[in-house]
Coordinates of C-alpha atoms in Angstrom, one line a residue:
M1 CA 50.9 -5.6 35.3
A2 CA 49.7 -2.4 36.4
L3 CA 49.5 -0.6 32.5
I4 CA 47.2 -3.6 32.0
C5 CA 45.4 -3.9 34.4
G6 CA 45.1 0.6 34.0
M7 CA 44.1 -0.2 30.3
A8 CA 41.2 -2.7 31.3
L9 CA 39.8 -0.7 33.9
L10 CA 39.6 2.5 30.9
L11 CA 38.0 0.2 28.2
M12 CA 35.2 -0.7 31.1
S13 CA 34.4 2.7 31.5
A14 CA 34.4 3.3 28.4
R15 CA 32.2 0.8 27.9
A16 CA 29.9 2.0 30.9
L17 CA 29.8 5.0 29.4
A18 CA 28.6 3.6 26.2
D19 CA 26.0 2.0 27.8
T20 CA 24.7 4.8 29.6
C21 CA 25.3 7.7 27.4
P22 CA 25.1 6.8 23.0
P23 CA 26.3 8.6 20.8
S24 CA 25.2 11.0 18.6
P25 CA 23.4 11.8 16.9
F26 CA 20.1 9.6 18.8
T27 CA 17.3 10.0 16.8
A28 CA 14.1 8.7 18.9
K29 CA 11.3 7.2 17.9
N30 CA 9.2 9.7 16.9
G31 CA 11.6 11.1 14.6
L32 CA 13.2 13.5 17.2
S33 CA 17.0 14.2 16.7
F34 CA 18.7 14.7 19.7
K35 CA 22.7 15.8 20.1
T36 CA 24.3 13.6 23.5
Y37 CA 26.7 15.3 25.6
C38 CA 27.8 13.1 27.9
Q39 CA 29.6 12.9 31.5
H40 CA 27.5 16.8 31.7
D41 CA 24.7 18.8 33.2
M42 CA 22.5 21.7 32.0
P43 CA 21.5 22.8 35.4
L44 CA 18.3 25.1 34.7
G45 CA 16.6 24.1 37.9
G46 CA 15.6 26.8 40.8
D47 CA 19.4 27.0 41.9
S48 CA 20.1 29.3 38.8
G49 CA 17.2 30.8 39.3
C50 CA 15.4 30.1 36.3
Q51 CA 11.4 29.5 36.7
T52 CA 10.4 26.4 34.3
Q53 CA 7.9 29.3 32.4
N54 CA 10.8 31.0 31.5
G55 CA 11.8 27.9 29.6
C56 CA 14.0 26.4 31.9
D57 CA 12.8 22.5 33.7
L58 CA 9.7 21.3 32.7
Q59 CA 8.9 18.1 34.4
L60 CA 10.8 15.3 36.1
V61 CA 10.1 12.2 35.7
S62 CA 11.1 9.6 37.9
G63 CA 11.6 5.8 37.2
I64 CA 13.9 6.3 34.2
T65 CA 16.8 3.9 33.8
S66 CA 19.1 5.5 30.6
L67 CA 19.1 8.3 28.5
Q68 CA 17.5 7.0 25.5
D69 CA 13.9 6.5 27.4
C70 CA 14.4 10.0 29.0
M71 CA 15.0 11.3 25.4
E72 CA 12.0 9.7 24.3
A73 CA 9.9 10.7 27.6
C74 CA 11.1 14.4 25.9
S75 CA 10.1 13.5 22.5
K76 CA 6.9 12.3 23.9
N77 CA 6.0 15.2 26.2
S78 CA 2.1 17.1 25.0
L79 CA 2.4 19.2 27.6
Q80 CA 4.3 21.8 25.6
R81 CA 7.9 21.0 23.5
C82 CA 10.4 19.7 25.1
Y83 CA 14.3 21.0 23.8
G84 CA 16.6 18.7 25.9
V85 CA 17.1 16.8 29.0
S86 CA 19.7 15.8 31.9
F87 CA 19.9 12.3 33.5
N88 CA 21.4 10.7 36.5
A89 CA 21.6 7.1 35.9
A90 CA 22.6 6.4 39.6
Q91 CA 18.8 8.4 40.8
K92 CA 16.7 7.5 37.7
Q93 CA 16.2 10.9 37.6
C94 CA 15.2 13.0 34.0
Y95 CA 14.4 16.1 33.8
L96 CA 12.8 17.7 30.8
K97 CA 14.3 21.1 29.3
G98 CA 12.9 23.9 27.8
I99 CA 13.8 26.3 25.3
L100 CA 17.0 27.8 27.3
S101 CA 18.6 24.4 26.8
D102 CA 21.7 25.1 25.3
P103 CA 25.3 24.1 25.2
S104 CA 26.7 27.6 27.0
Y105 CA 24.6 26.6 29.9
L106 CA 26.5 23.4 30.2
S107 CA 28.2 21.7 32.8
T108 CA 31.3 19.0 33.4
S109 CA 29.7 16.4 36.3
N110 CA 30.6 13.0 37.1
D111 CA 26.7 11.7 37.8
W112 CA 24.6 13.0 34.7
D113 CA 24.3 13.0 31.0
S114 CA 22.5 15.7 28.8
A115 CA 21.2 15.8 25.2
I116 CA 19.7 18.3 23.2
A117 CA 17.3 18.1 20.8
D118 CA 17.2 19.4 17.3
F119 CA 15.6 22.9 17.4
S120 CA 15.1 23.0 13.6
Q121 CA 12.5 20.2 14.2
L122 CA 11.1 22.1 17.3
S123 CA 10.6 25.3 14.7
Q124 CA 6.9 26.5 14.4
P125 CA 6.2 25.9 11.2
S126 CA 4.8 28.6 9.1
D127 CA 1.9 27.3 7.0
I128 CA -0.6 26.6 10.3
S129 CA -3.5 27.0 8.4
C130 CA -6.3 24.2 7.8
P131 CA -6.3 22.5 3.5
S132 CA -9.0 24.2 1.3
D133 CA -9.6 20.2 0.6
K134 CA -11.9 19.3 2.2
Q135 CA -11.6 15.4 1.6
L136 CA -8.1 14.4 2.5
K137 CA -7.5 10.3 1.1
A138 CA -4.2 8.9 2.2
G139 CA -1.8 6.4 0.2
S140 CA -3.9 3.1 0.9
G141 CA -6.6 4.8 -0.2
M142 CA -8.3 6.2 3.0
P143 CA -10.6 8.8 2.6
F144 CA -10.9 11.5 5.2
T145 CA -13.0 14.4 5.5
V146 CA -11.4 17.8 6.4
Q147 CA -12.7 19.8 9.9
C148 CA -10.8 23.6 10.3
N149 CA -10.1 24.7 13.8
T150 CA -11.4 21.5 15.5
D151 CA -10.2 19.6 18.5
F152 CA -11.3 15.7 18.6
G153 CA -10.4 16.2 22.2
T154 CA -8.2 13.1 24.3
S155 CA -11.9 10.6 24.8
G156 CA -11.2 8.8 21.2
Q157 CA -8.0 8.7 21.6
Y158 CA -5.4 5.4 21.6
C159 CA -2.3 4.3 21.1
S160 CA -1.9 1.8 17.3
S161 CA -0.3 -1.8 18.0
N162 CA 1.9 -0.8 15.4
E163 CA 6.0 -0.9 15.9
G164 CA 6.8 2.4 17.1
P165 CA 5.6 5.2 19.2
C166 CA 2.0 6.0 20.2
T167 CA 2.4 9.6 20.3
Y168 CA 3.1 10.6 16.1
H169 CA 4.7 13.6 14.4
A170 CA 3.2 15.0 11.6
N171 CA 4.6 18.1 9.0
S172 CA 1.0 18.5 7.5
L173 CA -2.4 16.9 8.0
Q174 CA -1.8 15.1 5.2
E175 CA 0.9 13.0 7.0
C176 CA -1.6 12.5 9.8
V177 CA -3.7 11.0 8.8
E178 CA -1.1 8.1 6.6
H179 CA -0.3 7.2 9.9
C180 CA -3.9 7.1 11.0
A181 CA -4.5 4.8 7.3
T182 CA -1.6 3.1 8.7
S183 CA -2.6 2.2 12.4
R184 CA -4.5 -0.9 14.1
P185 CA -6.7 -1.9 15.0
L186 CA -8.7 0.6 13.0
C187 CA -7.9 4.2 13.6
K188 CA -11.0 6.5 12.9
G189 CA -10.0 10.2 12.7
V190 CA -6.8 12.2 13.6
S191 CA -6.1 15.7 15.4
Y192 CA -3.7 17.6 14.5
N193 CA -1.4 20.4 16.0
P194 CA 0.4 22.4 13.3
D195 CA 1.4 24.7 15.7
M196 CA 3.4 22.1 18.3
Q197 CA 2.3 24.5 21.0
L198 CA 1.5 20.9 22.7
G199 CA 4.9 19.8 22.0
F200 CA 6.6 17.7 19.4
P201 CA 4.3 14.8 19.5
N202 CA 2.0 16.7 17.4
C203 CA -0.7 14.1 15.7
Y204 CA -3.1 12.5 17.8
L205 CA -5.2 9.7 16.5
M206 CA -8.7 8.1 17.6
K207 CA -10.4 4.8 17.4
S208 CA -13.8 6.6 18.4
P209 CA -13.5 10.7 17.9
D210 CA -15.7 12.1 19.5
T211 CA -17.1 15.0 17.7
S212 CA -20.7 15.1 19.5
N213 CA -18.0 17.2 22.3
A214 CA -15.3 18.5 19.7
T215 CA -14.3 22.2 20.5
T216 CA -12.9 24.4 18.5
P217 CA -9.1 25.5 20.9
T218 CA -8.1 29.1 21.8
G219 CA -4.2 29.9 21.9
Y220 CA -3.0 26.8 20.0
T221 CA -4.0 25.7 16.8
V222 CA -5.8 22.1 15.9
H223 CA -7.1 21.2 12.2
S224 CA -8.5 17.5 13.1
A225 CA -9.9 15.1 10.3
K226 CA -12.5 11.9 10.7
M227 CA -12.9 9.2 8.4
S228 CA -15.7 9.1 5.7
D229 CA -18.5 7.2 6.4
D230 CA -18.5 5.8 3.2
V231 CA -15.5 3.8 4.6
L232 CA -18.4 1.3 5.8
R233 CA -21.0 1.9 3.8
Q234 CA -19.4 0.5 0.8
L235 CA -17.8 -3.0 2.8
D236 CA -20.0 -6.6 1.0
T237 CA -19.6 -9.0 4.3
S238 CA -22.1 -11.6 2.0
V239 CA -20.0 -14.9 1.4
P240 CA -21.6 -16.7 -1.6
T241 CA -23.6 -19.6 -0.9
S242 CA -21.8 -22.0 -2.2
L243 CA -18.8 -21.2 -0.3
N244 CA -16.3 -20.8 -3.8
Y245 CA -15.6 -17.8 -6.3
T246 CA -14.0 -17.4 -9.4
A247 CA -12.2 -14.4 -9.6
S248 CA -11.3 -12.9 -13.4
G249 CA -8.9 -15.0 -15.8
G250 CA -10.5 -18.0 -14.0
T251 CA -9.1 -18.2 -10.5
I252 CA -10.7 -20.7 -8.7
F253 CA -11.1 -20.1 -4.8
N254 CA -12.8 -22.2 -1.5
L255 CA -14.4 -20.2 1.0
T256 CA -14.6 -20.6 5.2
Q257 CA -16.1 -18.1 6.9
N258 CA -15.2 -17.0 10.3
D259 CA -11.8 -18.5 9.8
A260 CA -8.7 -16.4 11.2
R261 CA -6.1 -19.2 11.1
S262 CA -2.9 -20.2 12.3
G263 CA 0.3 -20.1 10.7
A264 CA -0.2 -18.1 7.7
N265 CA 2.5 -15.1 6.1
N266 CA 0.2 -12.5 3.9
F267 CA 3.5 -10.6 2.0
T268 CA 0.9 -7.9 1.7
S269 CA -1.8 -6.2 3.0
L270 CA -4.9 -3.6 0.8
H271 CA -8.3 -2.7 0.8
A272 CA -11.5 -4.3 -0.3
D273 CA -15.1 -3.9 0.2
S274 CA -15.8 -8.3 -1.1
I275 CA -13.9 -10.8 -0.7
G276 CA -14.4 -11.7 -4.1
Q277 CA -12.7 -7.5 -4.6
C278 CA -9.8 -9.8 -2.1
A279 CA -9.1 -12.6 -4.0
D280 CA -9.3 -10.9 -7.1
N281 CA -6.1 -8.5 -6.0
C282 CA -4.6 -12.0 -5.0
A283 CA -5.2 -13.8 -9.0
S284 CA -4.1 -11.1 -10.7
N285 CA -0.8 -10.2 -8.1
K286 CA 2.1 -10.6 -10.1
N287 CA 4.7 -10.5 -8.1
Q288 CA 4.8 -12.9 -5.1
T289 CA 3.0 -16.3 -5.0
C290 CA -0.1 -15.6 -3.6
N291 CA -2.0 -19.0 -2.9
G292 CA -4.9 -17.7 -1.0
V293 CA -6.4 -14.5 1.2
L294 CA -8.0 -13.5 4.5
F295 CA -11.0 -11.1 4.3
D296 CA -12.0 -9.1 7.4
N297 CA -15.0 -8.2 7.0
I298 CA -15.4 -5.5 9.0
I299 CA -11.6 -3.5 8.8
D300 CA -11.9 -3.7 12.6
N301 CA -8.0 -4.9 12.6
G302 CA -7.1 -1.5 10.1
Y303 CA -8.7 -0.1 6.3
S304 CA -6.2 -2.6 4.8
N305 CA -8.5 -5.3 5.5
C306 CA -7.4 -8.1 3.2
Y307 CA -4.7 -10.1 3.2
L308 CA -2.2 -11.9 0.6
L309 CA -1.4 -15.0 1.9
S310 CA 2.1 -17.1 0.4
D311 CA 1.2 -19.4 3.4
T312 CA -2.2 -19.9 3.7
G313 CA -2.1 -21.9 7.5
S314 CA -3.9 -23.8 9.8
T315 CA -7.6 -23.4 10.6
K316 CA -8.3 -20.4 13.9
P317 CA -11.1 -19.5 14.9
G318 CA -11.8 -16.0 14.5
A319 CA -15.1 -13.2 14.3
N320 CA -15.7 -11.5 10.9
M321 CA -12.9 -12.7 8.7
T322 CA -13.6 -15.3 5.7
F323 CA -10.4 -17.7 3.9
A324 CA -10.4 -18.5 0.8
Q325 CA -8.1 -21.1 -0.7
L326 CA -6.4 -20.6 -4.1
T327 CA -7.6 -24.1 -5.5
K328 CA -7.0 -23.9 -9.1
N329 CA -6.3 -22.3 -12.0
T330 CA -7.5 -21.7 -15.3
V331 CA -7.0 -20.5 -18.3
K332 CA -9.5 -18.6 -20.7
P333 CA -11.4 -20.2 -23.7
T334 CA -9.7 -17.5 -26.0
E335 CA -6.7 -17.6 -24.1
S336 CA -6.3 -21.2 -25.3
A337 CA -7.4 -21.1 -28.5
Q338 CA -4.7 -18.2 -29.5
S339 CA -2.3 -20.4 -27.6
I340 CA -3.1 -24.1 -30.6
S341 CA -3.6 -21.1 -33.7
N342 CA -0.2 -20.1 -32.6
A343 CA 1.5 -22.8 -32.5
P344 CA 4.7 -22.9 -34.8
P345 CA 3.5 -24.8 -38.4
T346 CA 6.4 -27.1 -37.5
S347 CA 4.2 -28.5 -34.4
K348 CA 2.1 -30.8 -37.0
A349 CA 5.7 -32.3 -38.7
W350 CA 4.9 -35.3 -36.1
I351 CA 2.2 -36.3 -37.9
A352 CA 3.3 -34.9 -42.2
G353 CA 6.1 -37.1 -41.3
P354 CA 5.0 -40.2 -42.0
V355 CA 2.4 -40.3 -44.4
V356 CA 4.8 -38.7 -46.7
A357 CA 7.6 -41.3 -46.2
I358 CA 4.2 -44.7 -46.6
V359 CA 3.1 -42.1 -49.3
V360 CA 6.4 -42.2 -51.1
V361 CA 8.0 -45.8 -50.4
I362 CA 4.7 -47.6 -51.6
V363 CA 5.2 -46.0 -55.3
A364 CA 8.6 -46.9 -55.4
I365 CA 7.6 -50.4 -54.5
A366 CA 4.8 -50.2 -57.3
A367 CA 7.0 -48.6 -59.6
F368 CA 10.2 -51.7 -58.8
F369 CA 7.7 -54.0 -59.3
I370 CA 6.2 -52.4 -62.9
W371 CA 9.3 -51.9 -64.0
R372 CA 10.3 -55.7 -63.2
R373 CA 7.5 -57.3 -65.2
R374 CA 8.8 -55.0 -67.8
R375 CA 12.2 -56.3 -67.7
Q376 CA 11.6 -59.6 -67.3
D377 CA 9.4 -60.1 -70.3
R378 CA 11.9 -58.0 -72.5
I379 CA 14.9 -60.6 -71.3
A380 CA 12.0 -63.5 -72.1
Q381 CA 12.1 -62.0 -75.5
R382 CA 16.4 -61.3 -76.2
S383 CA 16.2 -64.8 -74.6
S384 CA 13.9 -66.4 -77.5
S385 CA 15.7 -64.5 -79.8
Y386 CA 19.2 -65.3 -79.0
G387 CA 18.2 -68.8 -78.4
K388 CA 17.3 -68.7 -81.9
Y389 CA 20.6 -67.6 -83.0
L390 CA 22.2 -70.0 -81.6
M391 CA 20.5 -73.1 -83.3
D392 CA 21.0 -71.1 -86.3
S393 CA 24.3 -70.0 -86.1
G394 CA 25.3 -73.4 -84.1
E395 CA 27.2 -71.9 -81.5
E396 CA 27.7 -73.3 -78.0
P397 CA 26.0 -71.3 -75.4
M398 CA 28.1 -69.1 -72.9
E399 CA 28.5 -69.9 -69.0
S400 CA 27.0 -68.2 -66.8
D401 CA 28.2 -65.8 -64.3
G402 CA 24.9 -64.4 -63.0
V403 CA 25.1 -61.6 -65.3
S404 CA 22.7 -60.9 -68.3
P405 CA 24.2 -59.4 -71.3
F406 CA 20.9 -57.6 -71.3
T407 CA 21.0 -56.0 -67.9
P408 CA 21.6 -52.3 -67.8
V409 CA 25.1 -51.6 -66.3
G410 CA 25.8 -51.7 -62.4
L411 CA 22.4 -53.5 -61.6
K412 CA 22.8 -57.2 -60.7
C413 CA 20.1 -59.7 -62.6
A414 CA 16.6 -59.9 -61.4
C415 CA 16.8 -63.0 -59.5
E416 CA 19.6 -61.9 -56.6
V417 CA 17.6 -59.0 -56.3
N418 CA 16.3 -59.0 -52.8
V419 CA 13.5 -56.5 -51.8
Y420 CA 14.0 -54.7 -48.4
A421 CA 11.6 -53.1 -45.7
P422 CA 10.4 -49.8 -46.6
Q423 CA 13.7 -47.8 -45.3
E424 CA 12.6 -43.7 -43.2
M425 CA 13.0 -40.9 -46.0
P426 CA 15.6 -38.9 -45.6
G427 CA 15.6 -36.2 -42.6
Y428 CA 12.8 -37.7 -40.9
I429 CA 12.5 -38.4 -36.7
T430 CA 10.4 -40.9 -35.9
P431 CA 8.4 -38.9 -33.1
K432 CA 8.5 -39.3 -29.5
S433 CA 5.9 -39.7 -27.2
R434 CA 3.8 -36.3 -27.0
R435 CA 2.9 -37.5 -22.9

């Protein structure tokens, strides 16, 4: 019994340890990886004579409730690069550690758990120069104008509503603008710190970059990029007065202004300059059924402002949003004509078959009556001769068995011939209704 209780206590302790100290590797939301050291402390504080500026304790963060959150705080530190952490669960204390973080400094402790970041991710890249191209374009097509050695500052920064961190890491200015292009609400610029002197989160998103107060940094490197003015200039917010739109290919959409939809399901989003361009993308989509679109007229919710909907939901008031409901698919006349001309020849057999059959039957009937008339004439002539022969010879007439001696072999006398209704030609099948 004691053995069972002991094993239960060990399992409970192991579970509690797993809850407070996750296994390695642990990756923070912005990509920084850590190796965890459970029940170990990394005392790089004042007791060991280490000073903060020399890379020991960088900062004490209070109110942290788990080692996971402590590592997240390290990955997001924007004062300087954080290389490790030590966390005390009972006291809810999280110490961010500097560059001296190393397994050789670890000591066994029942009260502390520690973690050390992947140093290779925190190494300064060899190339921190500004791109020679003054224009960058994200994968979504969003264009940016590059401003080298320029820091937009912090006044225009914002936290994206996308799932993930508010502070991004990037390995290039191109990668940084990709974060901006996919963020919601609309991100209009970035400042990028390639040497990571300000920490691992080196890509700062801007909702309203303050270019008038931009500065040239000293002691660290920052390059910035701003959304091209052409993006807003090219937007066409007009809507046809008829409130309908015919897309290329003949697909018809009914339009509703200031309708943000409720319960709609968009399976993808992309950028469009007008409601017509947005609807065209829906009409030409081949990957999934598109039943309508939602168009953000002023791209306030992000650069990808055209939402292709599989489920269109219900009406919901929403300023600067235009909804287009797919109502009808039509076929272009040229395609219709082509499909008819390409129809297989057998498609007209249902007309040709009966006509040929009727003609053949009529000819057969006519031939039969002509043959019958001629045959009766011949019989009459021969009967007259035969009767004359009998009278001349004096023989008794033969009893008729119903078969004339002058009837060709295998053919009954005309008096026994039954005229049947015309029969269908061999191989002919009565056509079914085409409806």
